[in-house]
Amino acid sequence: GAVVSQHPSRVICKSGTSVKIECRSLDFQATTMFWYRQFPKKSLMLMATSNEGSKATYEQGVEKDKFLINHASLTLSTLTVTSAHPEDSSFYICSARQVAKNIQYFGAGTRLSVL
Amino acid sequence: SQQGEEDPQALSIQEGENATMNCSYKTSINNLQWYRQNSGRGLVHLILIRSNEREKHSGRLRVTLDTSKKSSSLLITASRAADTASYFCATDATGTASKLTFGTGTRLQVTL
């Protein structure tokens, strides 16, 4: 399958700081990427759809000013958690959609811990 | 919530046995996909079945889809310890611009 790289894999930060997570599709161009959040032993919840060259589309209940998404190129989307708080601690996973196969390929995830 | 339900929530079997996981969903779909997740890792795509397909095979995996019952099943034959993981179904609902809605997942434990 296609490769999606997500970085960093783990980050620990102090409350009030901002954290940027990168998601790259390494072997295909992705006009659409997705950001998910996953709580322990739970399913994935879609946070937002990242569209190359335009604004992201956020799911209901997700604060767009809190979770800033930028999709500046066909291979890179970033999620910035601004002014992080302990309740933002979670596992964040990105995916990139390969149009030809209509399959989302996932990154390895980022474990965010806010102290 | 539009999230699908999977059962069982957890399944423990011995190596060599077959494992069956079921998924139910609520909306009309373009396709249904199954993913696997090892603990603390990302998801690996296993198989995609389109709404006009009823059964699909890939190696030791067999997926069925019944759109009239809005349900799907994933069968893993001759399971191995390395199959231990969480398995999720995900639906690509019509009119949602290819967004996936994930089921609640089944945690599979395969013991030697």
mmCIF file of C-alpha atoms in Angstrom:
data_model
loop_
_atom_site.group_PDB
_atom_site.id
_atom_site.type_symbol
_atom_site.label_atom_id
_atom_site.label_comp_id
_atom_site.label_asym_id
_atom_site.label_seq_id
_atom_site.Cartn_x
_atom_site.Cartn_y
_atom_site.Cartn_z
ATOM 1 C CA GLY A 1 0.000 0.000 0.000
ATOM 2 C CA ALA A 2 0.881 3.648 -0.231
ATOM 3 C CA VAL A 3 2.989 5.300 2.454
ATOM 4 C CA VAL A 4 1.884 8.144 4.684
ATOM 5 C CA SER A 5 4.406 9.565 7.103
ATOM 6 C CA GLN A 6 3.318 11.297 10.291
ATOM 7 C CA HIS A 7 5.685 13.225 12.521
ATOM 8 C CA PRO A 8 6.336 13.373 15.393
ATOM 9 C CA SER A 9 5.250 10.002 16.726
ATOM 10 C CA ARG A 10 5.187 11.278 20.273
ATOM 11 C CA VAL A 11 5.269 14.721 21.834
ATOM 12 C CA ILE A 12 5.109 15.911 25.408
ATOM 13 C CA CYS A 13 4.479 19.590 25.960
ATOM 14 C CA LYS A 14 3.576 22.052 28.666
ATOM 15 C CA SER A 15 0.089 23.432 28.986
ATOM 16 C CA GLY A 16 -0.330 26.605 26.937
ATOM 17 C CA THR A 17 2.163 25.750 24.224
ATOM 18 C CA SER A 18 1.341 24.916 20.611
ATOM 19 C CA VAL A 19 2.219 21.685 18.889
ATOM 20 C CA LYS A 20 2.468 21.055 15.152
ATOM 21 C CA ILE A 21 1.950 17.608 13.637
ATOM 22 C CA GLU A 22 2.918 16.873 10.043
ATOM 23 C CA CYS A 23 1.338 14.398 7.673
ATOM 24 C CA ARG A 24 3.018 13.595 4.372
ATOM 25 C CA SER A 25 1.961 11.323 1.536
ATOM 26 C CA LEU A 26 5.247 9.948 0.253
ATOM 27 C CA ASP A 27 4.339 8.251 -2.989
ATOM 28 C CA PHE A 28 1.148 9.859 -4.216
ATOM 29 C CA GLN A 29 -0.438 13.274 -4.370
ATOM 30 C CA ALA A 30 -3.334 13.856 -2.032
ATOM 31 C CA THR A 31 -5.740 16.707 -2.552
ATOM 32 C CA THR A 32 -7.631 15.490 0.481
ATOM 33 C CA MET A 33 -6.250 14.475 3.842
ATOM 34 C CA PHE A 34 -8.097 13.752 7.057
ATOM 35 C CA TRP A 35 -7.311 14.266 10.719
ATOM 36 C CA TYR A 36 -8.690 11.949 13.372
ATOM 37 C CA ARG A 37 -8.535 11.747 17.126
ATOM 38 C CA GLN A 38 -8.603 8.473 19.010
ATOM 39 C CA PHE A 39 -9.150 7.949 22.726
ATOM 40 C CA PRO A 40 -7.776 4.837 24.464
ATOM 41 C CA LYS A 41 -9.484 1.659 23.321
ATOM 42 C CA LYS A 42 -11.955 3.694 21.305
ATOM 43 C CA SER A 43 -12.662 4.226 17.655
ATOM 44 C CA LEU A 44 -11.428 7.032 15.427
ATOM 45 C CA MET A 45 -13.350 10.283 15.412
ATOM 46 C CA LEU A 46 -12.967 12.499 12.371
ATOM 47 C CA MET A 47 -11.897 16.006 13.325
ATOM 48 C CA ALA A 48 -11.540 17.680 9.960
ATOM 49 C CA THR A 49 -11.012 17.248 6.253
ATOM 50 C CA SER A 50 -7.944 18.986 4.921
ATOM 51 C CA ASN A 51 -8.284 20.286 1.359
ATOM 52 C CA GLU A 52 -5.223 21.308 -0.645
ATOM 53 C CA GLY A 53 -5.328 24.986 -1.466
ATOM 54 C CA SER A 54 -8.494 25.757 0.460
ATOM 55 C CA LYS A 55 -9.842 25.905 3.984
ATOM 56 C CA ALA A 56 -10.277 22.776 6.005
ATOM 57 C CA THR A 57 -13.739 21.469 6.754
ATOM 58 C CA TYR A 58 -14.268 20.822 10.443
ATOM 59 C CA GLU A 59 -16.655 18.347 11.998
ATOM 60 C CA GLN A 60 -19.308 19.531 14.385
ATOM 61 C CA GLY A 61 -17.914 20.300 17.813
ATOM 62 C CA VAL A 62 -14.290 20.696 16.674
ATOM 63 C CA GLU A 63 -12.886 24.155 17.316
ATOM 64 C CA LYS A 64 -11.164 25.402 14.189
ATOM 65 C CA ASP A 65 -9.228 28.054 16.084
ATOM 66 C CA LYS A 66 -7.964 25.393 18.445
ATOM 67 C CA PHE A 67 -6.964 22.882 15.804
ATOM 68 C CA LEU A 68 -5.408 24.756 12.907
ATOM 69 C CA ILE A 69 -5.043 22.829 9.678
ATOM 70 C CA ASN A 70 -2.914 23.820 6.729
ATOM 71 C CA HIS A 71 -2.700 21.880 3.480
ATOM 72 C CA ALA A 72 -0.221 23.906 1.504
ATOM 73 C CA SER A 73 0.887 21.241 -0.956
ATOM 74 C CA LEU A 74 -0.366 18.026 -2.501
ATOM 75 C CA THR A 75 1.792 15.973 -0.154
ATOM 76 C CA LEU A 76 1.705 17.807 3.150
ATOM 77 C CA SER A 77 -0.959 18.678 5.698
ATOM 78 C CA THR A 78 -0.253 20.014 9.170
ATOM 79 C CA LEU A 79 -2.348 20.083 12.317
ATOM 80 C CA THR A 80 -1.420 22.623 14.968
ATOM 81 C CA VAL A 81 -2.921 22.222 18.417
ATOM 82 C CA THR A 82 -2.865 25.750 19.774
ATOM 83 C CA SER A 83 -2.589 26.612 23.462
ATOM 84 C CA ALA A 84 -2.682 22.960 24.362
ATOM 85 C CA HIS A 85 -4.334 21.823 27.579
ATOM 86 C CA PRO A 86 -4.270 18.445 29.332
ATOM 87 C CA GLU A 87 -7.680 17.573 27.875
ATOM 88 C CA ASP A 88 -6.092 17.777 24.402
ATOM 89 C CA SER A 89 -3.911 14.806 25.278
ATOM 90 C CA SER A 90 -4.805 12.090 22.827
ATOM 91 C CA PHE A 91 -3.704 10.023 19.860
ATOM 92 C CA TYR A 92 -3.981 11.983 16.618
ATOM 93 C CA ILE A 93 -3.922 10.145 13.281
ATOM 94 C CA CYS A 94 -3.874 11.522 9.777
ATOM 95 C CA SER A 95 -4.792 9.878 6.516
ATOM 96 C CA ALA A 96 -4.380 10.736 2.867
ATOM 97 C CA ARG A 97 -6.901 9.730 0.253
ATOM 98 C CA GLN A 98 -5.636 8.106 -2.894
ATOM 99 C CA VAL A 99 -8.260 9.033 -5.460
ATOM 100 C CA ALA A 100 -7.528 6.245 -7.951
ATOM 101 C CA LYS A 101 -8.290 3.520 -5.412
ATOM 102 C CA ASN A 102 -10.589 5.601 -3.188
ATOM 103 C CA ILE A 103 -8.623 4.341 -0.203
ATOM 104 C CA GLN A 104 -7.382 6.319 2.771
ATOM 105 C CA TYR A 105 -3.861 5.473 3.836
ATOM 106 C CA PHE A 106 -2.991 6.264 7.415
ATOM 107 C CA GLY A 107 0.005 7.659 9.199
ATOM 108 C CA ALA A 108 1.387 5.924 12.277
ATOM 109 C CA GLY A 109 -0.196 8.448 14.626
ATOM 110 C CA THR A 110 1.053 11.013 17.123
ATOM 111 C CA ARG A 111 0.688 10.540 20.858
ATOM 112 C CA LEU A 112 0.251 13.984 22.414
ATOM 113 C CA SER A 113 0.671 14.393 26.149
ATOM 114 C CA VAL A 114 0.037 17.834 27.612
ATOM 115 C CA LEU A 115 1.360 18.346 31.129
ATOM 116 C CA SER B 1 -24.336 9.183 15.991
ATOM 117 C CA GLN B 2 -23.691 7.667 12.596
ATOM 118 C CA GLN B 3 -20.933 5.482 13.919
ATOM 119 C CA GLY B 4 -21.257 1.828 13.117
ATOM 120 C CA GLU B 5 -21.336 -0.917 15.648
ATOM 121 C CA GLU B 6 -19.039 -3.905 15.642
ATOM 122 C CA ASP B 7 -19.366 -7.122 17.499
ATOM 123 C CA PRO B 8 -17.937 -8.708 19.343
ATOM 124 C CA GLN B 9 -16.056 -5.939 21.122
ATOM 125 C CA ALA B 10 -13.374 -8.429 21.997
ATOM 126 C CA LEU B 11 -12.544 -11.880 20.703
ATOM 127 C CA SER B 12 -9.983 -14.350 21.982
ATOM 128 C CA ILE B 13 -9.143 -17.431 19.957
ATOM 129 C CA GLN B 14 -6.340 -19.911 19.566
ATOM 130 C CA GLU B 15 -3.945 -19.959 16.672
ATOM 131 C CA GLY B 16 -5.329 -21.872 13.738
ATOM 132 C CA GLU B 17 -8.951 -21.061 14.501
ATOM 133 C CA ASN B 18 -11.086 -18.749 12.401
ATOM 134 C CA ALA B 19 -12.131 -15.311 13.615
ATOM 135 C CA THR B 20 -15.344 -13.619 12.535
ATOM 136 C CA MET B 21 -16.132 -9.979 13.196
ATOM 137 C CA ASN B 22 -19.377 -8.245 12.322
ATOM 138 C CA CYS B 23 -20.137 -4.644 11.478
ATOM 139 C CA SER B 24 -23.470 -2.867 11.228
ATOM 140 C CA TYR B 25 -24.000 0.620 9.874
ATOM 141 C CA LYS B 26 -26.837 3.077 9.444
ATOM 142 C CA THR B 27 -26.643 4.885 6.118
ATOM 143 C CA SER B 28 -26.446 4.162 2.396
ATOM 144 C CA ILE B 29 -22.871 3.562 1.370
ATOM 145 C CA ASN B 30 -20.579 3.717 -1.637
ATOM 146 C CA ASN B 31 -18.259 1.163 -0.113
ATOM 147 C CA LEU B 32 -17.184 -0.407 3.172
ATOM 148 C CA GLN B 33 -13.590 -0.887 4.197
ATOM 149 C CA TRP B 34 -11.847 -2.912 6.865
ATOM 150 C CA TYR B 35 -8.755 -1.700 8.663
ATOM 151 C CA ARG B 36 -6.417 -3.213 11.197
ATOM 152 C CA GLN B 37 -4.677 -1.351 14.009
ATOM 153 C CA ASN B 38 -1.893 -2.663 16.168
ATOM 154 C CA SER B 39 -1.777 -1.128 19.625
ATOM 155 C CA GLY B 40 -0.619 2.484 19.547
ATOM 156 C CA ARG B 41 -0.090 2.479 15.816
ATOM 157 C CA GLY B 42 -1.799 3.757 12.686
ATOM 158 C CA LEU B 43 -4.329 1.873 10.621
ATOM 159 C CA VAL B 44 -3.529 -0.555 7.856
ATOM 160 C CA HIS B 45 -6.019 -0.927 5.037
ATOM 161 C CA LEU B 46 -7.121 -4.537 4.560
ATOM 162 C CA ILE B 47 -9.893 -4.657 2.019
ATOM 163 C CA LEU B 48 -12.552 -2.536 0.305
ATOM 164 C CA ILE B 49 -15.911 -3.894 -0.801
ATOM 165 C CA ARG B 50 -18.197 -1.830 -2.989
ATOM 166 C CA SER B 51 -21.913 -1.495 -2.392
ATOM 167 C CA ASN B 52 -22.697 -3.629 -5.446
ATOM 168 C CA GLU B 53 -20.427 -6.457 -4.283
ATOM 169 C CA ARG B 54 -21.487 -9.201 -1.908
ATOM 170 C CA GLU B 55 -18.256 -10.997 -1.141
ATOM 171 C CA LYS B 56 -14.561 -10.377 -1.530
ATOM 172 C CA HIS B 57 -11.433 -12.347 -0.724
ATOM 173 C CA SER B 58 -7.865 -11.355 -0.054
ATOM 174 C CA GLY B 59 -5.505 -14.056 1.147
ATOM 175 C CA ARG B 60 -6.864 -15.341 4.469
ATOM 176 C CA LEU B 61 -9.472 -12.600 4.602
ATOM 177 C CA ARG B 62 -13.056 -12.949 3.465
ATOM 178 C CA VAL B 63 -15.452 -10.024 3.602
ATOM 179 C CA THR B 64 -19.186 -10.121 3.003
ATOM 180 C CA LEU B 65 -21.592 -7.236 2.581
ATOM 181 C CA ASP B 66 -25.366 -7.263 2.928
ATOM 182 C CA THR B 67 -26.679 -3.826 2.045
ATOM 183 C CA SER B 68 -30.274 -4.818 2.786
ATOM 184 C CA LYS B 69 -29.299 -5.520 6.387
ATOM 185 C CA LYS B 70 -26.641 -2.796 6.441
ATOM 186 C CA SER B 71 -24.079 -5.236 7.725
ATOM 187 C CA SER B 72 -20.697 -6.677 6.862
ATOM 188 C CA SER B 73 -18.506 -9.427 8.234
ATOM 189 C CA LEU B 74 -14.774 -10.031 8.208
ATOM 190 C CA LEU B 75 -13.536 -13.598 8.445
ATOM 191 C CA ILE B 76 -9.883 -14.340 9.131
ATOM 192 C CA THR B 77 -9.117 -17.977 8.467
ATOM 193 C CA ALA B 78 -6.350 -20.004 10.094
ATOM 194 C CA SER B 79 -5.487 -17.189 12.455
ATOM 195 C CA ARG B 80 -1.950 -16.513 13.625
ATOM 196 C CA ALA B 81 -0.598 -14.810 16.722
ATOM 197 C CA ALA B 82 0.488 -11.946 14.455
ATOM 198 C CA ASP B 83 -3.179 -11.288 13.643
ATOM 199 C CA THR B 84 -3.634 -9.942 17.164
ATOM 200 C CA ALA B 85 -4.858 -6.370 16.685
ATOM 201 C CA SER B 86 -7.981 -4.222 16.647
ATOM 202 C CA TYR B 87 -10.093 -4.398 13.523
ATOM 203 C CA PHE B 88 -12.342 -1.577 12.360
ATOM 204 C CA CYS B 89 -14.921 -1.344 9.653
ATOM 205 C CA ALA B 90 -15.350 2.037 7.993
ATOM 206 C CA THR B 91 -18.145 3.174 5.739
ATOM 207 C CA ASP B 92 -17.913 5.641 2.890
ATOM 208 C CA ALA B 93 -21.454 6.966 2.964
ATOM 209 C CA THR B 94 -23.091 8.398 -0.125
ATOM 210 C CA GLY B 95 -22.949 12.163 -0.313
ATOM 211 C CA THR B 96 -20.181 12.604 2.242
ATOM 212 C CA ALA B 97 -17.257 13.420 -0.057
ATOM 213 C CA SER B 98 -15.402 10.185 0.764
ATOM 214 C CA LYS B 99 -15.338 10.746 4.516
ATOM 215 C CA LEU B 100 -15.070 7.506 6.442
ATOM 216 C CA THR B 101 -17.137 6.687 9.504
ATOM 217 C CA PHE B 102 -15.483 4.082 11.675
ATOM 218 C CA GLY B 103 -17.116 1.359 13.669
ATOM 219 C CA THR B 104 -16.417 0.747 17.319
ATOM 220 C CA GLY B 105 -13.845 -1.943 16.577
ATOM 221 C CA THR B 106 -13.157 -5.510 17.607
ATOM 222 C CA ARG B 107 -10.073 -6.354 19.645
ATOM 223 C CA LEU B 108 -8.791 -9.725 18.494
ATOM 224 C CA GLN B 109 -6.398 -11.742 20.611
ATOM 225 C CA VAL B 110 -4.849 -14.835 19.049
ATOM 226 C CA THR B 111 -3.017 -17.051 21.478
ATOM 227 C CA LEU B 112 -0.511 -19.811 20.773
#
